[in-house]
PDB file of C-alpha atoms and ligand atoms in Angstrom:
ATOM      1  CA  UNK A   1     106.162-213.222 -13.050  1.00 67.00           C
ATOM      2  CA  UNK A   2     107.870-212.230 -16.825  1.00 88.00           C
ATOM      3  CA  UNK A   3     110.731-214.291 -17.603  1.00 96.00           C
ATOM      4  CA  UNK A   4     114.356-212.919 -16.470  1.00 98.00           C
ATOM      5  CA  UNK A   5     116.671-212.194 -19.748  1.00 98.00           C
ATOM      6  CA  UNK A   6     120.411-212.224 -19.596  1.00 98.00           C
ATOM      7  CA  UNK A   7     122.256-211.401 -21.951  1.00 99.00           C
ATOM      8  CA  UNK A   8     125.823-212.953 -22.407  1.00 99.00           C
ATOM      9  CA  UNK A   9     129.065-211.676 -24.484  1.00 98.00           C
ATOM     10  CA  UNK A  10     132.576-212.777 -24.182  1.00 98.00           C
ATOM     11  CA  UNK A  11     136.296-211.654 -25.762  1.00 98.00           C
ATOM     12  CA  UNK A  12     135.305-208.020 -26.914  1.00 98.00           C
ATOM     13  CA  UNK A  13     139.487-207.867 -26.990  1.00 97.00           C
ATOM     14  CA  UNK A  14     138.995-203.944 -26.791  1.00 95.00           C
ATOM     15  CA  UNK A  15     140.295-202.415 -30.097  1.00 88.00           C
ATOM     16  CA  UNK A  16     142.401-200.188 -30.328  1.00 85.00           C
ATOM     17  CA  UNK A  17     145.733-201.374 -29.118  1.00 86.00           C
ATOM     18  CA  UNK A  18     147.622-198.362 -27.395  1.00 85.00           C
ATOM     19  CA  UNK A  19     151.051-197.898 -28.614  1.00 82.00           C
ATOM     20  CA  UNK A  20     153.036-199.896 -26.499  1.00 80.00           C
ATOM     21  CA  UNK A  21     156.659-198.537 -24.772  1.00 81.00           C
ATOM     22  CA  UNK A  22     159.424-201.011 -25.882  1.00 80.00           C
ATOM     23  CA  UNK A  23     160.327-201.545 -22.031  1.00 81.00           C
ATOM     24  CA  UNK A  24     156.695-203.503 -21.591  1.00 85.00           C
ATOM     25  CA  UNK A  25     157.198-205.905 -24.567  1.00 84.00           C
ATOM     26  CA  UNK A  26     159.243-208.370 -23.146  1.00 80.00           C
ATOM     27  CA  UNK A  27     158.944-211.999 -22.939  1.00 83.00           C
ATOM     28  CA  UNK A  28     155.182-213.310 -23.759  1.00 88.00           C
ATOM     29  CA  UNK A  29     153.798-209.833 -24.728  1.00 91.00           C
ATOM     30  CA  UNK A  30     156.353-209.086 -27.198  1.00 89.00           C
ATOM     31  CA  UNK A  31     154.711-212.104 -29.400  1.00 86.00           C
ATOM     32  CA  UNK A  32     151.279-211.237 -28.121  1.00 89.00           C
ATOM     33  CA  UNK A  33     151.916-207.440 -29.744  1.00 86.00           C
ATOM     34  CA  UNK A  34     153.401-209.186 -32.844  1.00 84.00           C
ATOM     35  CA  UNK A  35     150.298-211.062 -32.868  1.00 86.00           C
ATOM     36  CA  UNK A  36     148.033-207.794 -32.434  1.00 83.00           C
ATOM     37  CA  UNK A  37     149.749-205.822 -35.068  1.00 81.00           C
ATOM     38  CA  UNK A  38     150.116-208.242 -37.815  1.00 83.00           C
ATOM     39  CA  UNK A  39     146.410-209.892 -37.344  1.00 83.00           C
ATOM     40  CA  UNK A  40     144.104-209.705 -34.909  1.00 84.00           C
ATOM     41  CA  UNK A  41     143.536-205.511 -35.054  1.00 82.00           C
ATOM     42  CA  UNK A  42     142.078-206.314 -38.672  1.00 87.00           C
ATOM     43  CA  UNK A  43     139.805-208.511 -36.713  1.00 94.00           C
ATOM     44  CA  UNK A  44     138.304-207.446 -33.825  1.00 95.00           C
ATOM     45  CA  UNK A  45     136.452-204.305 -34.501  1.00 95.00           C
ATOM     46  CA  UNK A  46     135.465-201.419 -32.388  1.00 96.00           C
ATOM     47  CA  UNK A  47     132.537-200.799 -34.772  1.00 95.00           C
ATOM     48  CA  UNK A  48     130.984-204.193 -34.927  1.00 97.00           C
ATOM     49  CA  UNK A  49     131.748-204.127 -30.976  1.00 97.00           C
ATOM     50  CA  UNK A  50     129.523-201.086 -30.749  1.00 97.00           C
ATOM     51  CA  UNK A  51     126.599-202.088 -33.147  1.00 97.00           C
ATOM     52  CA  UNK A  52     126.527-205.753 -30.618  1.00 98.00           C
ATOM     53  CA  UNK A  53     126.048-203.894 -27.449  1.00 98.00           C
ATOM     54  CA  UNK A  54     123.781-201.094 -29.026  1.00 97.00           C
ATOM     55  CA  UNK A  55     121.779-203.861 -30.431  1.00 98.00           C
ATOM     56  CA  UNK A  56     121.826-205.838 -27.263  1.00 98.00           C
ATOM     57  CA  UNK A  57     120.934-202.725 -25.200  1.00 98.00           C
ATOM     58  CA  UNK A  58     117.606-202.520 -27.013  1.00 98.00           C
ATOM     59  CA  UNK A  59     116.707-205.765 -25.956  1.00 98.00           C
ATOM     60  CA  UNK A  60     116.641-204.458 -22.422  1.00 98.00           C
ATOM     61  CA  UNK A  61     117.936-207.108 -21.000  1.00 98.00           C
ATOM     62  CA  UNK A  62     117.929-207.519 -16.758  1.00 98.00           C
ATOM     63  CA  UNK A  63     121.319-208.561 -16.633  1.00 98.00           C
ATOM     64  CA  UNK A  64     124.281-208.867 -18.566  1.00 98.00           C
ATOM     65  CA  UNK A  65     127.560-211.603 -17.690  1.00 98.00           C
ATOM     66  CA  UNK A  66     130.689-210.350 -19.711  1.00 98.00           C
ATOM     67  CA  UNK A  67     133.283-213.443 -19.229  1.00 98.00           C
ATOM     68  CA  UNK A  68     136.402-211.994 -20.378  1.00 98.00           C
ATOM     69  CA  UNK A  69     139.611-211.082 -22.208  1.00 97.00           C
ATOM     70  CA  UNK A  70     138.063-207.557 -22.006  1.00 97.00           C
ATOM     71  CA  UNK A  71     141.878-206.493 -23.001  1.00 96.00           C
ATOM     72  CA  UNK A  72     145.001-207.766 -25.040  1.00 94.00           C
ATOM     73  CA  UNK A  73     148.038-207.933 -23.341  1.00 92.00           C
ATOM     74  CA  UNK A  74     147.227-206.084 -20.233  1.00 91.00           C
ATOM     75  CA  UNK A  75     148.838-203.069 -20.745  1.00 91.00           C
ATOM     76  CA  UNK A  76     148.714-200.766 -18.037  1.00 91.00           C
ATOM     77  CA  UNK A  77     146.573-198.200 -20.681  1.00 93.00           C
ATOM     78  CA  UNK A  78     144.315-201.090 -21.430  1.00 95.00           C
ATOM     79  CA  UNK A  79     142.416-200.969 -18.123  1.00 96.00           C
ATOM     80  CA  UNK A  80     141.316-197.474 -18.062  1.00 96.00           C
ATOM     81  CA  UNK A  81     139.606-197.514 -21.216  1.00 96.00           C
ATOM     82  CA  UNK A  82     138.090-200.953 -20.409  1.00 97.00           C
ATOM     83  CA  UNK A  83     136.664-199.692 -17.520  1.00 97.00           C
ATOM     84  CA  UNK A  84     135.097-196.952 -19.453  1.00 98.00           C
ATOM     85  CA  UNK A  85     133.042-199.436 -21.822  1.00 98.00           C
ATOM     86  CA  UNK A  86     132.243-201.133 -19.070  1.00 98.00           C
ATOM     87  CA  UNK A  87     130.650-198.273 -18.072  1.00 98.00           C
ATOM     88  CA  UNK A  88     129.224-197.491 -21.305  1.00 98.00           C
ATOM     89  CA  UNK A  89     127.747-201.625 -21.480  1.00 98.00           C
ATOM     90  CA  UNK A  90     125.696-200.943 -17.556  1.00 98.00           C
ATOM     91  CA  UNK A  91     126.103-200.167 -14.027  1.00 98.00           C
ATOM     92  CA  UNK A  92     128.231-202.375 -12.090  1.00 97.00           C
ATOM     93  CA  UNK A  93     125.091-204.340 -10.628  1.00 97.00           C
ATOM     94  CA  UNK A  94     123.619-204.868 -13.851  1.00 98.00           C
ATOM     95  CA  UNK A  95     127.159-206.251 -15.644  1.00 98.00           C
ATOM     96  CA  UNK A  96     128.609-208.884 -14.105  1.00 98.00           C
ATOM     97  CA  UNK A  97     132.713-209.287 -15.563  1.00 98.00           C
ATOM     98  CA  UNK A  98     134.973-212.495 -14.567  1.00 98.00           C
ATOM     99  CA  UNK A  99     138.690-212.340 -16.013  1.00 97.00           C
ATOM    100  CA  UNK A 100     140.071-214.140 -19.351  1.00 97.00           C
ATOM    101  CA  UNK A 101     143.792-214.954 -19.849  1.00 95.00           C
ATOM    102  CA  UNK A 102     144.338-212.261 -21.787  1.00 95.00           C
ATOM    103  CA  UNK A 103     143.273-209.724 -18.792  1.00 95.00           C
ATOM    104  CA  UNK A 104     145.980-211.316 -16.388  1.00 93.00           C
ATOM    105  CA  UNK A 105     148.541-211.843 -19.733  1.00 90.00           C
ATOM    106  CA  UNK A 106     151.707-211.252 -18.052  1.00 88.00           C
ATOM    107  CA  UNK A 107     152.520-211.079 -14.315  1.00 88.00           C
ATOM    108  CA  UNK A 108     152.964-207.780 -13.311  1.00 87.00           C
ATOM    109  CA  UNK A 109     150.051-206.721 -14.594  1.00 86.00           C
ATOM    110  CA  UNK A 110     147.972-209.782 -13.203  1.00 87.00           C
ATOM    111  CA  UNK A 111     146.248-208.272 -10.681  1.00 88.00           C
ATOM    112  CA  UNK A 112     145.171-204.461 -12.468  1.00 91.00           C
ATOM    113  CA  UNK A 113     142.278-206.030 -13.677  1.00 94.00           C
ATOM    114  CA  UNK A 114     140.710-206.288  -9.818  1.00 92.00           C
ATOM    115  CA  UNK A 115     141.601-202.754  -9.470  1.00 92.00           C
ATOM    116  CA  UNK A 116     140.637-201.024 -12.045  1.00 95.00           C
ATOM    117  CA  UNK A 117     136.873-203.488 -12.856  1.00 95.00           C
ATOM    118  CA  UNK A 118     136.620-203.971  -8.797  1.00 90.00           C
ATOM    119  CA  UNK A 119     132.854-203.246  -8.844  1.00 94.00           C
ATOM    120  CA  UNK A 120     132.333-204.937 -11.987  1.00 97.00           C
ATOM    121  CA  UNK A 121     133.804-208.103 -10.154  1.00 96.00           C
ATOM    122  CA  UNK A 122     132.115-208.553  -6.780  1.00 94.00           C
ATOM    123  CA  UNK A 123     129.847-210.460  -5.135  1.00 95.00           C
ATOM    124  CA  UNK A 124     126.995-209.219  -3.107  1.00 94.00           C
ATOM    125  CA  UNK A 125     128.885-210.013   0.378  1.00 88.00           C
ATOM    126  CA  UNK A 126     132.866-208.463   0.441  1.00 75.00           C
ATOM    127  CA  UNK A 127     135.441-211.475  -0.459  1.00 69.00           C
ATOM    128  CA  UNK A 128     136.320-213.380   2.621  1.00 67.00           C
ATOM    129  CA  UNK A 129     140.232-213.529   3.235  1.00 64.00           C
ATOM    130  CA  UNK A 130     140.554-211.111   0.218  1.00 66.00           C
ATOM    131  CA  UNK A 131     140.058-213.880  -1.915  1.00 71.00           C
ATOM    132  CA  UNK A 132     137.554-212.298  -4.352  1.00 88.00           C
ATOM    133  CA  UNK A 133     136.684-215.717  -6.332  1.00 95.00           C
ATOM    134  CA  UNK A 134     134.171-217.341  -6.589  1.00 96.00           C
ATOM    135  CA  UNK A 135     131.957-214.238  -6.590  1.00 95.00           C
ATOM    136  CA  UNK A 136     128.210-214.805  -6.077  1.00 96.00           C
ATOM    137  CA  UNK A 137     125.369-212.501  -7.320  1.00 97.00           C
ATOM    138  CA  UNK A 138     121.855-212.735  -6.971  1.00 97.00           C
ATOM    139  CA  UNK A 139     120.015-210.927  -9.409  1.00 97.00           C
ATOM    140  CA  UNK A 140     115.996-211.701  -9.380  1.00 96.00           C
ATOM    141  CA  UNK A 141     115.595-215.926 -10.383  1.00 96.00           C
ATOM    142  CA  UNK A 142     119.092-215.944 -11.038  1.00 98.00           C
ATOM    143  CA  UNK A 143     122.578-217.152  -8.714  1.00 98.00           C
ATOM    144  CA  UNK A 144     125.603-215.581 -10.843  1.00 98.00           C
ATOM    145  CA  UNK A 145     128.456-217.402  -9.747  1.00 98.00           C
ATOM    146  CA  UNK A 146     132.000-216.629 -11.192  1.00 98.00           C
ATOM    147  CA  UNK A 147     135.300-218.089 -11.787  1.00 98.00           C
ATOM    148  CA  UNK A 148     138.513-216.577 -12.188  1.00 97.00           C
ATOM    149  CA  UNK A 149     140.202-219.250 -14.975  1.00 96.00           C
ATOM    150  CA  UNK A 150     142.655-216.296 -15.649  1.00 94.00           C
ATOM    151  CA  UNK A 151     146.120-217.142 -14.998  1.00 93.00           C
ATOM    152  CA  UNK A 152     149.530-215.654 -16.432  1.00 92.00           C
ATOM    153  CA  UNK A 153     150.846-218.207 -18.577  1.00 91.00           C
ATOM    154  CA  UNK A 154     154.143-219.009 -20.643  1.00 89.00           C
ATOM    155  CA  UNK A 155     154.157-217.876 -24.656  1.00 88.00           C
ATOM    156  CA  UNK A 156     152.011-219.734 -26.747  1.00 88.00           C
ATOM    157  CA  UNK A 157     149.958-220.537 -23.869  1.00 91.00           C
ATOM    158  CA  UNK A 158     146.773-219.885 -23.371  1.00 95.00           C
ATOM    159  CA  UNK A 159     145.438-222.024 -20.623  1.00 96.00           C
ATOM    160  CA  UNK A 160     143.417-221.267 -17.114  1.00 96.00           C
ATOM    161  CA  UNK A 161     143.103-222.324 -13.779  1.00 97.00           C
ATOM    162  CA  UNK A 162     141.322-222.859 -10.634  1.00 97.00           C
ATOM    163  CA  UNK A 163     143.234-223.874  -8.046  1.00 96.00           C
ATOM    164  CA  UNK A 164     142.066-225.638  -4.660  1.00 96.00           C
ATOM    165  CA  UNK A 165     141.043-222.491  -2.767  1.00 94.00           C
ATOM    166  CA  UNK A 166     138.486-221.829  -5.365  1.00 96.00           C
ATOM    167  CA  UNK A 167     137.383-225.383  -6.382  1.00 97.00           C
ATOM    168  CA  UNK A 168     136.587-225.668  -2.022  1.00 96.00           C
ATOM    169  CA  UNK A 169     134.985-222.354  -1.648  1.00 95.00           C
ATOM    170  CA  UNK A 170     132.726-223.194  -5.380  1.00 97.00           C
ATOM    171  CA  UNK A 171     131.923-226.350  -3.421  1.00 97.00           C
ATOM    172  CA  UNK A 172     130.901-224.269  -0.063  1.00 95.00           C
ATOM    173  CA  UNK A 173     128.642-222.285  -2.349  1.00 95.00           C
ATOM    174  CA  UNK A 174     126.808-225.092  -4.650  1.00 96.00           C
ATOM    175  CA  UNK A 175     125.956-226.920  -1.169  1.00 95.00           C
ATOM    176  CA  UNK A 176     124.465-224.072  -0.022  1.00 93.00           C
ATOM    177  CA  UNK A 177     122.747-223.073  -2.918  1.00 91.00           C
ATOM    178  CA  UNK A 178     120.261-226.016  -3.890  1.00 81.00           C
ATOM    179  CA  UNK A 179     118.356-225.566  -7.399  1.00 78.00           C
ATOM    180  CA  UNK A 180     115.108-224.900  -5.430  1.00 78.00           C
ATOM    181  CA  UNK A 181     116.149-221.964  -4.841  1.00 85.00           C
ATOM    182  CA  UNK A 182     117.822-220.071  -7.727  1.00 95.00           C
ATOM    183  CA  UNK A 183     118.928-220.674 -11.302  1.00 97.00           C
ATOM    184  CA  UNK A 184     122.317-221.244 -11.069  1.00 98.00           C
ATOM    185  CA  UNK A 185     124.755-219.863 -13.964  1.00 98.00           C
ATOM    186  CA  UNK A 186     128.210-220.452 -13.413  1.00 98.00           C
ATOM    187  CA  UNK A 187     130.463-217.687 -15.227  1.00 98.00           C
ATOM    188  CA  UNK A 188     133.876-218.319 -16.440  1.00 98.00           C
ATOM    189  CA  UNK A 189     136.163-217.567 -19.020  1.00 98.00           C
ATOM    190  CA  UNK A 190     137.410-221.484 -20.214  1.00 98.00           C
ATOM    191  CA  UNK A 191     135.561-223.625 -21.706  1.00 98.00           C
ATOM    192  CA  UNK A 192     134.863-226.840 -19.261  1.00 97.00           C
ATOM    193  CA  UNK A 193     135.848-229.372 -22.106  1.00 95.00           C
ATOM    194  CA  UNK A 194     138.742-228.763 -24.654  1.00 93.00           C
ATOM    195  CA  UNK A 195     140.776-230.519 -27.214  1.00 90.00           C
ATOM    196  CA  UNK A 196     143.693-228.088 -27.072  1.00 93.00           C
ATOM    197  CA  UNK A 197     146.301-228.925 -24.507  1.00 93.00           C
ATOM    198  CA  UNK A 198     147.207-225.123 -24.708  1.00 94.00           C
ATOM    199  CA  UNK A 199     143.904-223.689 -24.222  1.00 95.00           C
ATOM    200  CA  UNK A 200     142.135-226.057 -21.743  1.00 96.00           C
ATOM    201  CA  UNK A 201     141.282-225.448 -18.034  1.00 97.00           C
ATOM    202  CA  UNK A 202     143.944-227.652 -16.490  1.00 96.00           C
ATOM    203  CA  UNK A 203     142.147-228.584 -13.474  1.00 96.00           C
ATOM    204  CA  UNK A 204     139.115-228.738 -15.414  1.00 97.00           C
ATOM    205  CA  UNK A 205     138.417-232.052 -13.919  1.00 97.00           C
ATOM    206  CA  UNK A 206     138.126-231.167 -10.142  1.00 98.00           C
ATOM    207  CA  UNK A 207     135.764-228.849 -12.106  1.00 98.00           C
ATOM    208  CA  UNK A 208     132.932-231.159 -13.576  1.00 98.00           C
ATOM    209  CA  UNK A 209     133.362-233.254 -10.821  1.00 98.00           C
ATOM    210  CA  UNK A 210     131.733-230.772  -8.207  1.00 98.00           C
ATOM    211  CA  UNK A 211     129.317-230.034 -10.854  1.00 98.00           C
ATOM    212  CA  UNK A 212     127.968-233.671 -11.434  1.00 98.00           C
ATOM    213  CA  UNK A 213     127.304-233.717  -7.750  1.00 97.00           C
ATOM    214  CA  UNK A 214     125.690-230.655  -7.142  1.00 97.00           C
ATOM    215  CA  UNK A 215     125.099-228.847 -10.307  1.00 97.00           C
ATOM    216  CA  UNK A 216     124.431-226.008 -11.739  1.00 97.00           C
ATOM    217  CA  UNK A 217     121.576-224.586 -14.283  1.00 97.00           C
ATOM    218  CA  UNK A 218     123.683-223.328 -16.909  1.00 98.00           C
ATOM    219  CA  UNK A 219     127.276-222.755 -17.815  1.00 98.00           C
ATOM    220  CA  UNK A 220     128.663-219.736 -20.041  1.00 98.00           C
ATOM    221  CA  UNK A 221     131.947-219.490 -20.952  1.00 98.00           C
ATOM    222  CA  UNK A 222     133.987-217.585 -23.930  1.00 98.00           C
ATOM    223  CA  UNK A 223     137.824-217.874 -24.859  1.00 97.00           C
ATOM    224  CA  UNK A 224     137.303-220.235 -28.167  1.00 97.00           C
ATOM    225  CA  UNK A 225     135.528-217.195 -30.227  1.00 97.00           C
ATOM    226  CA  UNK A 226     133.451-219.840 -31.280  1.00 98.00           C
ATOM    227  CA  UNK A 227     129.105-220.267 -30.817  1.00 98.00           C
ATOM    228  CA  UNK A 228     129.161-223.908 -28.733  1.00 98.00           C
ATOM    229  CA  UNK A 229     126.603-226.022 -26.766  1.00 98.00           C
ATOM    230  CA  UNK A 230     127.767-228.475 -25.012  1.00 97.00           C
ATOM    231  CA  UNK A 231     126.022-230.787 -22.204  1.00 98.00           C
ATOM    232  CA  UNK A 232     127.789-231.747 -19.099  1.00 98.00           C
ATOM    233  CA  UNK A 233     126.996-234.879 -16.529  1.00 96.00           C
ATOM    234  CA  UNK A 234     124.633-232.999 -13.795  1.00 97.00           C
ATOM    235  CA  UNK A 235     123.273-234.644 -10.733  1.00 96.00           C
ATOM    236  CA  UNK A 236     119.689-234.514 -12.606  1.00 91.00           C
ATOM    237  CA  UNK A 237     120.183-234.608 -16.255  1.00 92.00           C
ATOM    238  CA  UNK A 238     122.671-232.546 -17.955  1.00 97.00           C
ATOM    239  CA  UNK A 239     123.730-229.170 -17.781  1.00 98.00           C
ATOM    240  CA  UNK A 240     123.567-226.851 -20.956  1.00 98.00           C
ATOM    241  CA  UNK A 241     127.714-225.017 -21.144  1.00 98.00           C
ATOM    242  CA  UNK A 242     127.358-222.587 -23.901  1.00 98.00           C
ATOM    243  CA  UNK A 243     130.392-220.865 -25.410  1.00 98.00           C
ATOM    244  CA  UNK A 244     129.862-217.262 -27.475  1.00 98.00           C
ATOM    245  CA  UNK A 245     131.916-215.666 -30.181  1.00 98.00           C
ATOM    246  CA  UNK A 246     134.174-212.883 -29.701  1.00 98.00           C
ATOM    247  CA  UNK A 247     131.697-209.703 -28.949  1.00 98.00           C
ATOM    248  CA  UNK A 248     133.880-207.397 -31.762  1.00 97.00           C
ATOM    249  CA  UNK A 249     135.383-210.153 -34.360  1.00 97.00           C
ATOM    250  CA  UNK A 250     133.980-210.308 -37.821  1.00 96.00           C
ATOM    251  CA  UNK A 251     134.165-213.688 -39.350  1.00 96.00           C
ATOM    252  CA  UNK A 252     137.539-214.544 -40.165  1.00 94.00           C
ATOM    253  CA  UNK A 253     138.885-218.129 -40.889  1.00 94.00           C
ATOM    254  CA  UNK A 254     136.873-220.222 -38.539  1.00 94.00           C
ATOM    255  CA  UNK A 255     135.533-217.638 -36.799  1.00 96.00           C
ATOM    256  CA  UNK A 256     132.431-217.016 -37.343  1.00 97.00           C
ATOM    257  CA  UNK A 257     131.737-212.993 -36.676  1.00 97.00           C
ATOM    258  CA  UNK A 258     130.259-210.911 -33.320  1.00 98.00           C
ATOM    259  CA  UNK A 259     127.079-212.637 -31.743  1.00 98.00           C
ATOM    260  CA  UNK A 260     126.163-212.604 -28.242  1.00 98.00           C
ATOM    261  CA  UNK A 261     123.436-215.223 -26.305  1.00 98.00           C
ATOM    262  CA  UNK A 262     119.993-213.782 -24.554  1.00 98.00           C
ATOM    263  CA  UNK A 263     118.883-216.322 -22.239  1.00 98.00           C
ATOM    264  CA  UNK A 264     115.281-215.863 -20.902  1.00 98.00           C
ATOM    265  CA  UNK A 265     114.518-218.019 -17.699  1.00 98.00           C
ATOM    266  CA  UNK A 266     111.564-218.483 -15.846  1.00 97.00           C
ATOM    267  CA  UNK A 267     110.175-221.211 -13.615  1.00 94.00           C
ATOM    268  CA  UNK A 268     107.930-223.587 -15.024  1.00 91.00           C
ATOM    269  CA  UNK A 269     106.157-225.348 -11.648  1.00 89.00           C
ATOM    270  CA  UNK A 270     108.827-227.432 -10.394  1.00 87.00           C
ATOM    271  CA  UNK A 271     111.126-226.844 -13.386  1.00 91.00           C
ATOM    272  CA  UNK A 272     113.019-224.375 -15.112  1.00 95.00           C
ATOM    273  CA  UNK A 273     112.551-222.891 -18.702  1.00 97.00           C
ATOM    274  CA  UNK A 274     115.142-221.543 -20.547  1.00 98.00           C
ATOM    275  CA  UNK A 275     115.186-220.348 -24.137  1.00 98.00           C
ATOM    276  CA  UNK A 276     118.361-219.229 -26.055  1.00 98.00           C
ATOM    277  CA  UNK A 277     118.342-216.388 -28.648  1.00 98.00           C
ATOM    278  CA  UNK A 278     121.598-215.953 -30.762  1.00 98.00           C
ATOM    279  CA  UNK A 279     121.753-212.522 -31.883  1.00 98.00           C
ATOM    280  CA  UNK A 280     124.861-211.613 -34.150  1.00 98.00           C
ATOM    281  CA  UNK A 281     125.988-209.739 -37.084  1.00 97.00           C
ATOM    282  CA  UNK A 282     125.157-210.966 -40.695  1.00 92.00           C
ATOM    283  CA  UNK A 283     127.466-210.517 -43.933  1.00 86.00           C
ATOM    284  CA  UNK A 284     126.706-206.702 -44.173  1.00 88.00           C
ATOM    285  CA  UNK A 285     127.309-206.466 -40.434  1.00 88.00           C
ATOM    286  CA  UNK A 286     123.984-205.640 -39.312  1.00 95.00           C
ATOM    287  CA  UNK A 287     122.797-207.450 -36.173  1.00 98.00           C
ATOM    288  CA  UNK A 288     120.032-210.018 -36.247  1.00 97.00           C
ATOM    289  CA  UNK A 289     118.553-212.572 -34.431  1.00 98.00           C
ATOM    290  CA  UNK A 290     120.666-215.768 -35.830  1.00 97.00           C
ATOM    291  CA  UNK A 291     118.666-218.293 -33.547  1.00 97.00           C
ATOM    292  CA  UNK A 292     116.275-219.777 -31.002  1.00 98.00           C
ATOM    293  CA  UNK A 293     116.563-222.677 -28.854  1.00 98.00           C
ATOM    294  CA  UNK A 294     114.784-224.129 -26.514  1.00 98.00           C
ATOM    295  CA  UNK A 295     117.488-225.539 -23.513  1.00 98.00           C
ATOM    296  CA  UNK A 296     115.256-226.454 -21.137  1.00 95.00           C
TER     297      UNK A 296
HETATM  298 FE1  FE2 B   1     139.655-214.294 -26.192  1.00 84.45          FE
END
């Protein structure tokens, strides 16, 4: 059997910004559009977001995980047009999205994003209880399962969350999901491991606990607009937990510019095989394969 590919991309922060009414920039957004106006629209791109996807579109992948902060401040005319790239990026059961903090930015508009991405979001099986995370997917070698880290939070912060009800139903799931039998990627927006107090996963703990017992394959996350690899206690050796770049920056400060992660994954006897392939833009913003690595 060929190997499965997925392709991965995180924090396209859809450009442009509609024009906001001054009755929906109180409180956190009102720094958030500050924020938007005075910096980040000169750095995330809907051009470079466009040549990523086009260029990731030729490499046919089989699936593709999107994990978040598909808006800025959740704006109720932010969701509409996200849905339509979502549209443009795949069908719903070839795009799997879980939320960012930035799609849940405020409170009142916490829960558009479920709404207007629904499809986007589910599992195979309807949520139980109307709880709609952990979602899982199976897609051909592959168990997708997501997370929803994406919480409202107060200005300046930009953390995530779990909770119990998620942590026990995640546990439910990775019992009954053994690595015999699938590839399990776990999708979330947060990074597992952080050295910002406001940008961690604050119950990031219960977190790697559950996944040093039963584990998981592989772990892809965005929300640091950073390329990262780190390796997490597993049951049986460590788990890879991969981070990508923001899917429309170009490089700015320490950020490097737009890449997004193929992974192709095929069994290997008992095993698993996985190979990484960074594709991103280069100085003259043409995309190109940056690099290959061999996980597992
Ligand atoms: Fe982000």
């Amino acid at each position: 059997m060929a190997a499965f590919t997925l392709a991965h991309l995180s924090d396209p922060h859809l450009p442009p910004l509609p024009v906001a009414r001054l009755r929906d920039l109180a409180g956190k957004r009102a720094l958030g559009y500050l924020n938007w106006t005075r910096n980040r629209h000169k750095f995330h791109r809907r051009d470079v977001l466009d040549a990523l996807v086009s260029d990731m579109q030729a490499q046919a992948p089989d699936h593709v995980a999107i994990t978040g902060d598909l808006v800025n401040l959740a704006l109720e005319a932010e969701f509409a047009p996200a849905r339509a790239w979502l549209e443009s990026v795949g069908a719903p059961d070839r795009v799997t999205v879980t939320p960012g903090n930035h799609d849940a930015y405020v409170r009142i508009t916490r829960h558009h994003f479920r709404e207007a991405w629904g499809n986007y979001l589910d599992g195979d099986d309807p949520p139980g209880g109307g709880v709609m995370f952990p979602s899982l997917r199976r897609r051909g070698p592959l168990a997708l399962i997501s997370l929803s880290s994406a919480v409202p939070t107060p200005p300046l912060m930009a953390t995530g969350r779990l909770g119990r009800v998620q942590l026990d139903a995640l546990e439910r799931i990775l019992a009954g999901l053994p690595a015999e039998q699938a590839f399990r990627v776990l999708l979330i927006h947060h990074p597992l491991r952080s050295d910002s107090r406001a940008k961690r996963l604050t119950d990031s703990s219960s977190l790697l606990a559950l996944l040093s017992q039963y584990g998981v394959e592989l772990i892809l996350h965005g929300h640091d607009h950073v390329h990262s690899t780190i390796w997490l206690d597993g049951p049986k050796g460590s788990i890879p937990a991969i981070g990508v770049p923001s899917a429309s920056a170009i490089a700015h400060g320490r950020y490097p510019g737009a890449a997004y992660n193929l992974f192709s994954i095929e069994r290997d006897g008992a095993a698993w095989r996985c190979e990484q392939t960074i594709r991103g833009i280069d100085d003259a913003r043409r995309v190109q394969q940056l690099q290959q690595i061999r996980l597992m």
